[in-house]
Amino acid sequence: MIEARPSRWRHRLLAAGAALTLSLGAAVAPATGAVANPKSTLPSGNTDYRTLADYENDMAELAAQHPTLVKPITLPYKTTSGRTVRGIEISKNVRANDGKPVFVDVGMHHGNEWPSGEMTMEFAIDLVKNSRNPYVSKLLDRARVVIVPVVNVDGFARNRRQTDTNTDMNRNYGLGWLPLSSAGVAPWSEPESRNIAWLLSTRQATVFNTQHTCIQVVLYPPLQLAAGPAQDTERLHRLASAVAAKYGPTYRALPSAEDYETTGEAIDWAYYATRGLSITSETCPDPGVARTFQTQVLDTYAAHRSAMFEALETAADPREHAVIEGKAPKDAVLRLTKSFDMYTSPYAQPDGTVRPTSFTTTLSSDLDIERSNGKFQWAVNPSYRPIPAYQADGVRGNQTGFYTEPWILTCERPDGTVLQTTRVNVDLGKRVEVDLKQCKRDFHRKDVR
Ligand SMILES: [Zn+2]
């Protein structure tokens, strides 16, 4: 839990000449234009928690003022109470659909964990404000950052952990799902968890971070001891350790199952479906320290910033993903898809049997060929997908293998006409060249439909 909502100050004018202009609240702007509260070390200059309107205004203004760097996104499913979930993408030439590796960073699966939204939003503002800094600039050349600061909007509006169906959305993801008391009436019953599945299924997220409070850990799959270690445990641990080290010496990196056992969390489905490195970052002040905006946000942000740059560097690192490259006709659309069944844990079904429920995960992302020479490089997750413990016949832990299913690559006209379909297998850290001659030959032929 966090403390009750304090009265708002809303001093948020930045120093004159700052790269970023944020809206003034209804109240009190200092006449000088100086930093409102010199104690705020945040990129926004804020000294208090945001409201939902503040988050939406901040994202809208970043996008409006930096149209080549920031693009607004709207997640497809409205919340149970009809609210819209919004985010932003940040990258150089952000509107080009150009195949950069993607770092997805989300806050507030739990609506009462306000610092998790603040951390996420401040990092977005930080990236934009410092986009001309050589280090940041290079990262934004190489990678795309997708930020959704408040994924459980209803929960945030009511300052409570659950969604408006009284579900803990971080128990509602389908892989390994169990009907725990707050896991929802069915796997994927919540629009909020389906939104995150959409987010990660429609882009090549090589790293996924979900921000929480209030313990000092960075967690990675699996969620249950019976599942056994993830195939990429070494890589997951390396990332989680690097992130934890930035938060401080008292932070630990470990498999989620060794912290506490549960099912249906975002990171488990995300890793086993996409093979993107998926972590839960929990921040908290040291034991005995009061939990305030000062201790949970102002005093934590500098470490969080370093931690997220670790995650972003990993997302951009070609050793941590795969690359598909080649030449295609200018203006063609390339699409990479994969569809497969996944399973919950076994549980008592309405017909009295105890068995898992299956669901289909479809990954589908695309790239636009914009260069006149048609050359492209597409950073993707490897085609080899880790075999999860949750199977049609129950929990089969300690899997070590990978499914060898390929990516299905289609080369299309902008109107969706498929001119060529090819299967691509590509392993971690590898590059593969695809031959799209048929697509090139037929792209401008009127008789090929
Ligand atoms: Zn949480």
XYZ file of C-alpha atoms and ligand atoms in Angstrom:
450
model
C 0.000 0.000 0.000
C 1.015 3.568 -0.392
C 0.090 6.553 1.691
C -3.186 8.359 1.163
C -3.309 10.975 -1.577
C -1.710 14.150 -0.275
C -2.917 17.590 -1.212
C -1.508 18.644 -4.531
C 0.973 21.433 -5.088
C 1.113 21.256 -8.838
C 4.155 23.419 -9.241
C 5.529 22.077 -12.435
C 7.015 24.893 -14.454
C 10.425 23.971 -15.747
C 13.352 26.301 -16.011
C 13.235 28.651 -18.963
C 14.997 27.125 -21.924
C 14.358 23.545 -20.854
C 13.795 21.232 -23.767
C 10.406 20.309 -22.480
C 7.362 22.338 -21.602
C 4.699 20.814 -19.438
C 1.315 22.263 -18.747
C 0.742 24.352 -15.705
C -1.862 23.094 -13.345
C -4.745 25.251 -12.319
C -2.721 26.765 -9.541
C 0.254 28.878 -8.753
C 3.063 29.181 -11.205
C 6.009 31.117 -9.883
C 6.231 34.425 -11.693
C 9.953 34.085 -12.300
C 9.762 30.949 -14.434
C 12.350 29.368 -12.192
C 12.131 25.751 -11.120
C 9.124 25.631 -8.852
C 10.624 23.471 -6.192
C 14.395 23.320 -6.283
C 14.249 20.083 -4.296
C 12.655 18.122 -7.140
C 15.254 16.064 -8.935
C 12.736 14.571 -11.351
C 12.839 15.196 -15.100
C 9.344 16.730 -14.817
C 10.206 18.882 -11.809
C 7.165 17.420 -10.045
C 6.867 17.435 -6.285
C 3.736 15.346 -5.925
C 1.942 12.333 -7.386
C 0.182 12.684 -10.703
C -3.537 12.309 -11.186
C -4.826 10.314 -14.167
C -5.393 13.607 -16.011
C -1.772 14.562 -15.315
C -0.529 11.326 -16.916
C -2.715 11.852 -19.961
C -1.681 15.506 -20.314
C 1.998 14.682 -19.951
C 1.828 12.001 -22.649
C -0.267 14.144 -25.000
C 2.093 17.080 -24.654
C 5.224 15.013 -25.174
C 3.698 13.684 -28.395
C 2.457 17.095 -29.554
C 5.748 18.853 -28.891
C 8.063 16.129 -30.198
C 6.208 14.580 -33.133
C 9.287 12.942 -34.638
C 10.340 11.484 -31.288
C 7.099 10.592 -29.483
C 4.007 8.853 -30.821
C 0.845 8.319 -28.774
C -0.672 4.853 -28.637
C -4.091 3.753 -27.456
C -4.447 0.222 -26.203
C -7.300 -1.660 -27.876
C -9.421 -2.726 -24.896
C -11.249 -0.248 -22.697
C -11.216 -1.058 -19.002
C -14.193 -2.636 -17.252
C -15.428 0.846 -16.331
C -14.908 2.140 -19.857
C -11.636 3.998 -19.363
C -8.990 4.208 -22.084
C -5.449 2.940 -21.504
C -2.796 5.077 -23.168
C 0.912 4.999 -23.771
C 3.648 6.486 -25.913
C 6.390 5.199 -28.177
C 9.736 6.987 -28.088
C 12.411 6.632 -30.769
C 14.224 8.649 -33.412
C 11.928 9.033 -36.400
C 9.279 7.365 -34.254
C 6.612 7.246 -36.957
C 8.725 5.043 -39.221
C 7.777 1.402 -38.754
C 11.393 0.433 -39.158
C 12.132 -2.788 -37.301
C 14.136 -1.525 -34.329
C 14.223 -3.734 -31.227
C 11.605 -2.678 -28.688
C 11.791 -2.115 -24.935
C 8.309 -2.243 -23.382
C 8.082 -0.638 -19.939
C 4.796 -0.518 -18.023
C 3.675 0.733 -14.621
C 0.804 0.145 -12.269
C -0.515 -3.330 -12.869
C -1.558 -2.649 -9.285
C -3.505 0.601 -9.075
C -2.366 1.492 -5.565
C 1.352 1.273 -6.400
C 1.631 4.889 -7.484
C 5.434 5.130 -7.517
C 5.488 2.487 -10.275
C 3.578 4.844 -12.580
C 5.723 7.816 -11.602
C 8.974 5.942 -12.309
C 7.716 4.891 -15.725
C 6.409 8.324 -16.740
C 9.497 10.136 -15.483
C 11.735 7.846 -17.533
C 9.730 8.747 -20.641
C 10.158 12.469 -19.965
C 13.830 11.882 -19.202
C 14.425 10.187 -22.569
C 12.713 13.009 -24.432
C 14.420 15.801 -22.489
C 17.816 14.219 -23.017
C 17.289 12.960 -26.550
C 20.207 15.103 -27.772
C 22.568 13.725 -25.169
C 24.944 11.489 -27.195
C 24.332 8.390 -25.061
C 20.540 8.719 -25.133
C 20.538 9.781 -28.768
C 22.413 6.654 -29.803
C 20.027 4.406 -27.889
C 17.007 6.078 -29.487
C 18.633 5.570 -32.900
C 18.967 1.867 -32.185
C 15.827 1.010 -30.240
C 12.200 1.929 -29.641
C 10.800 2.441 -26.144
C 7.121 1.823 -25.454
C 5.823 3.234 -22.190
C 2.421 2.665 -20.595
C 2.611 4.264 -17.143
C -0.832 3.195 -15.893
C -2.051 -0.158 -17.211
C -4.689 -0.649 -14.501
C -6.429 2.694 -14.959
C -9.568 1.733 -13.014
C -7.472 0.550 -10.090
C -5.484 3.789 -10.105
C -8.648 5.889 -10.252
C -9.861 4.098 -7.116
C -6.423 3.737 -5.495
C -6.699 -0.013 -5.158
C -4.729 -3.017 -6.292
C -7.416 -4.748 -8.339
C -9.305 -3.925 -11.504
C -12.977 -2.988 -11.379
C -13.970 -6.664 -11.487
C -11.980 -7.009 -8.252
C -9.336 -8.983 -10.131
C -5.590 -8.799 -9.622
C -4.687 -8.381 -13.289
C -1.204 -9.707 -12.542
C -2.763 -13.109 -11.787
C -4.970 -13.092 -14.895
C -2.469 -13.834 -17.694
C -3.309 -17.188 -19.250
C -0.081 -19.170 -19.049
C -0.248 -21.466 -16.020
C -3.348 -19.599 -14.783
C -5.089 -20.949 -11.688
C -8.434 -19.800 -10.273
C -6.794 -18.120 -7.283
C -9.114 -15.939 -5.226
C -8.348 -12.745 -7.179
C -7.198 -14.157 -10.537
C -10.414 -13.365 -12.409
C -13.247 -15.655 -13.519
C -11.161 -17.074 -16.382
C -7.698 -16.670 -17.908
C -7.552 -13.385 -19.817
C -10.941 -12.311 -18.416
C -9.612 -8.777 -17.874
C -9.331 -6.209 -20.677
C -6.278 -4.848 -18.858
C -4.273 -8.081 -19.186
C -5.431 -8.491 -22.794
C -4.089 -4.992 -23.496
C -0.594 -6.003 -22.404
C -0.819 -9.218 -24.416
C -1.717 -7.094 -27.447
C 1.159 -4.710 -26.754
C 3.718 -7.516 -26.631
C 2.178 -9.548 -29.477
C 2.191 -6.729 -32.013
C 5.843 -5.687 -31.732
C 9.193 -7.354 -31.223
C 9.708 -6.598 -27.546
C 13.172 -7.888 -26.764
C 12.918 -6.651 -23.161
C 9.755 -6.187 -21.086
C 9.744 -4.519 -17.663
C 6.738 -4.263 -15.374
C 7.218 -1.855 -12.479
C 5.814 -2.470 -8.970
C 6.161 -1.598 -5.269
C 6.956 -2.358 -2.480
C 9.824 -4.801 -2.018
C 13.451 -4.583 -3.098
C 13.637 -7.243 -5.806
C 13.895 -7.753 -9.545
C 12.071 -10.957 -10.506
C 12.071 -13.141 -13.593
C 10.264 -16.364 -14.640
C 9.224 -18.917 -13.586
C 6.435 -18.196 -11.094
C 6.193 -21.708 -9.652
C 8.979 -23.950 -8.377
C 7.359 -26.951 -10.098
C 7.893 -25.245 -13.457
C 11.655 -25.492 -13.073
C 14.149 -22.927 -14.327
C 13.490 -20.983 -17.527
C 15.592 -21.941 -20.547
C 17.122 -18.457 -20.598
C 17.774 -18.305 -16.857
C 21.338 -17.139 -17.346
C 20.281 -14.221 -19.563
C 17.292 -13.380 -17.370
C 19.453 -13.406 -14.268
C 22.114 -11.279 -15.898
C 19.575 -8.586 -16.818
C 17.748 -8.751 -13.476
C 21.054 -8.559 -11.588
C 22.213 -5.561 -13.596
C 18.908 -3.805 -12.936
C 18.923 -4.736 -9.231
C 22.507 -3.506 -8.846
C 21.452 -0.080 -10.113
C 18.651 0.077 -7.550
C 21.146 -0.567 -4.783
C 23.083 -3.148 -2.773
C 20.018 -4.283 -0.814
C 18.108 -5.281 -3.977
C 18.067 -8.939 -5.015
C 17.569 -10.557 -8.439
C 15.889 -13.952 -8.407
C 13.289 -16.180 -10.057
C 9.820 -15.047 -9.031
C 9.064 -18.551 -7.696
C 11.856 -18.206 -5.138
C 10.410 -14.942 -3.841
C 6.828 -16.214 -3.597
C 4.954 -18.752 -5.704
C 2.011 -17.643 -7.793
C 0.549 -18.010 -11.299
C -0.753 -15.855 -14.121
C 1.713 -12.966 -13.946
C 2.645 -10.876 -16.956
C 6.309 -11.896 -17.083
C 5.580 -15.625 -17.367
C 3.294 -15.424 -20.404
C 5.484 -12.687 -21.911
C 8.715 -14.675 -21.742
C 7.326 -18.057 -22.797
C 5.279 -16.560 -25.657
C 7.793 -14.094 -27.085
C 11.145 -15.053 -25.550
C 11.672 -11.367 -24.800
C 13.523 -10.980 -21.496
C 10.749 -10.242 -19.005
C 11.261 -8.831 -15.518
C 9.240 -7.444 -12.623
C 11.062 -4.539 -10.942
C 9.851 -3.785 -7.421
C 11.152 -0.722 -5.623
C 10.735 0.137 -1.952
C 12.500 2.314 0.613
C 14.657 0.544 3.190
C 12.811 -1.068 6.121
C 11.751 1.503 8.695
C 11.796 4.393 6.226
C 8.448 6.152 5.803
C 6.830 5.627 2.412
C 6.353 9.105 0.982
C 6.664 10.822 -2.395
C 10.103 11.906 -1.233
C 11.343 8.402 -0.398
C 9.463 6.403 -3.037
C 9.796 8.721 -6.015
C 12.261 11.584 -5.520
C 14.872 9.481 -3.728
C 14.398 6.468 -6.026
C 14.298 7.985 -9.484
C 18.040 8.384 -10.099
C 18.570 4.674 -9.479
C 15.520 3.779 -11.539
C 16.864 5.816 -14.433
C 20.142 3.869 -14.408
C 18.235 0.605 -14.071
C 16.060 1.366 -17.094
C 19.072 2.328 -19.185
C 20.442 -1.142 -18.397
C 17.189 -2.631 -19.664
C 17.180 -0.423 -22.759
C 20.792 -1.268 -23.594
C 19.950 -4.950 -23.303
C 16.931 -4.490 -25.568
C 19.159 -2.838 -28.175
C 21.984 -5.397 -27.908
C 22.049 -7.651 -31.017
C 23.400 -10.530 -28.903
C 20.079 -10.489 -27.038
C 17.800 -10.836 -30.066
C 17.953 -11.947 -33.713
C 17.966 -10.056 -37.005
C 16.147 -10.767 -40.261
C 17.544 -8.794 -43.186
C 17.210 -8.504 -46.932
C 15.809 -6.396 -49.739
C 12.147 -5.840 -50.515
C 10.279 -3.465 -52.817
C 9.969 0.081 -51.551
C 6.531 0.597 -49.943
C 6.071 -3.123 -49.290
C 4.853 -4.264 -45.879
C 6.607 -7.207 -44.258
C 4.683 -9.148 -41.642
C 6.025 -11.681 -39.176
C 3.528 -14.013 -37.544
C 3.319 -17.088 -35.404
C 0.342 -18.729 -33.756
C 0.367 -21.447 -31.124
C -1.613 -22.902 -28.246
C -0.653 -22.348 -24.627
C -2.162 -23.785 -21.452
C -3.273 -22.836 -17.988
C -2.476 -25.031 -15.007
C -4.915 -27.911 -14.494
C -7.930 -26.840 -12.433
C -11.485 -28.036 -11.733
C -13.580 -27.370 -14.840
C -17.380 -26.859 -14.845
C -17.822 -30.445 -16.133
C -16.091 -31.803 -13.033
C -12.825 -32.813 -14.688
C -9.499 -31.354 -13.629
C -7.529 -30.245 -16.654
C -5.901 -27.185 -18.221
C -7.699 -24.765 -20.517
C -5.968 -23.938 -23.782
C -5.764 -20.543 -25.436
C -4.168 -19.378 -28.662
C -1.406 -16.804 -28.707
C -0.849 -15.058 -32.040
C 2.206 -12.882 -32.504
C 2.016 -10.500 -35.466
C 4.275 -7.533 -36.100
C 5.085 -5.625 -39.258
C 7.670 -3.431 -40.906
C 7.290 -0.866 -43.702
C 9.917 -0.746 -46.430
C 10.682 2.955 -46.710
C 14.184 3.079 -48.176
C 14.316 3.415 -51.938
C 16.902 0.628 -52.171
C 14.513 -1.636 -50.240
C 17.111 -2.749 -47.714
C 15.850 -3.656 -44.276
C 17.118 -5.018 -40.980
C 14.500 -6.290 -38.594
C 15.376 -6.885 -34.951
C 13.200 -9.772 -33.792
C 12.937 -12.276 -31.024
C 14.410 -15.659 -31.998
C 12.054 -18.041 -33.783
C 12.956 -20.720 -31.212
C 10.403 -20.483 -28.390
C 11.019 -21.935 -24.917
C 8.798 -24.916 -24.071
C 6.785 -23.942 -20.978
C 5.963 -26.285 -18.106
C 2.232 -25.804 -18.676
C 1.139 -28.423 -21.197
C -2.120 -29.990 -22.453
C -1.675 -32.865 -19.997
C -0.646 -30.805 -16.984
C 2.480 -29.339 -15.455
C 5.657 -30.833 -16.929
C 8.421 -28.953 -15.185
C 12.112 -28.551 -15.928
C 11.751 -28.218 -19.673
C 15.037 -27.491 -21.405
C 14.033 -27.395 -25.066
C 12.665 -24.941 -27.595
C 9.909 -25.278 -30.169
C 11.441 -25.118 -33.638
C 8.405 -23.518 -35.307
C 9.487 -20.792 -37.752
C 8.385 -17.218 -38.057
C 6.038 -16.889 -41.059
C 7.204 -13.877 -43.074
C 4.881 -12.372 -45.674
C 5.765 -9.650 -48.159
C 2.690 -7.593 -49.010
C 1.472 -4.640 -50.968
C 0.223 -1.777 -48.762
C -3.340 -2.946 -49.550
C -2.594 -6.301 -47.898
C -2.150 -8.425 -51.034
C 0.300 -11.161 -50.050
C 2.919 -11.608 -52.782
C 5.283 -13.989 -51.034
C 5.275 -16.153 -47.927
C 8.440 -17.599 -46.477
C 9.408 -19.414 -43.274
C 12.269 -18.055 -41.226
C 14.201 -19.786 -38.478
C 16.652 -17.571 -36.673
C 18.418 -18.181 -33.390
C 19.471 -15.867 -30.591
C 22.242 -13.472 -31.598
C 22.088 -14.593 -35.232
C 21.277 -12.809 -38.489
C 19.508 -14.408 -41.403
C 18.984 -13.050 -44.899
C 15.654 -13.709 -46.601
C 15.183 -13.880 -50.361
C 12.185 -11.779 -51.410
C 12.752 -11.865 -55.188
C 9.253 -13.138 -55.877
C 7.768 -10.196 -53.982
C 10.039 -7.782 -55.849
C 9.088 -9.297 -59.190
C 5.335 -9.179 -58.554
C 5.057 -5.957 -56.575
C 4.211 -3.707 -59.546
C 2.533 -6.354 -61.733
C -1.137 -5.522 -62.197
C -2.051 -9.120 -63.075
C -0.878 -10.466 -59.702
C -3.573 -10.081 -57.071
Zn 2.465 -4.895 -7.588
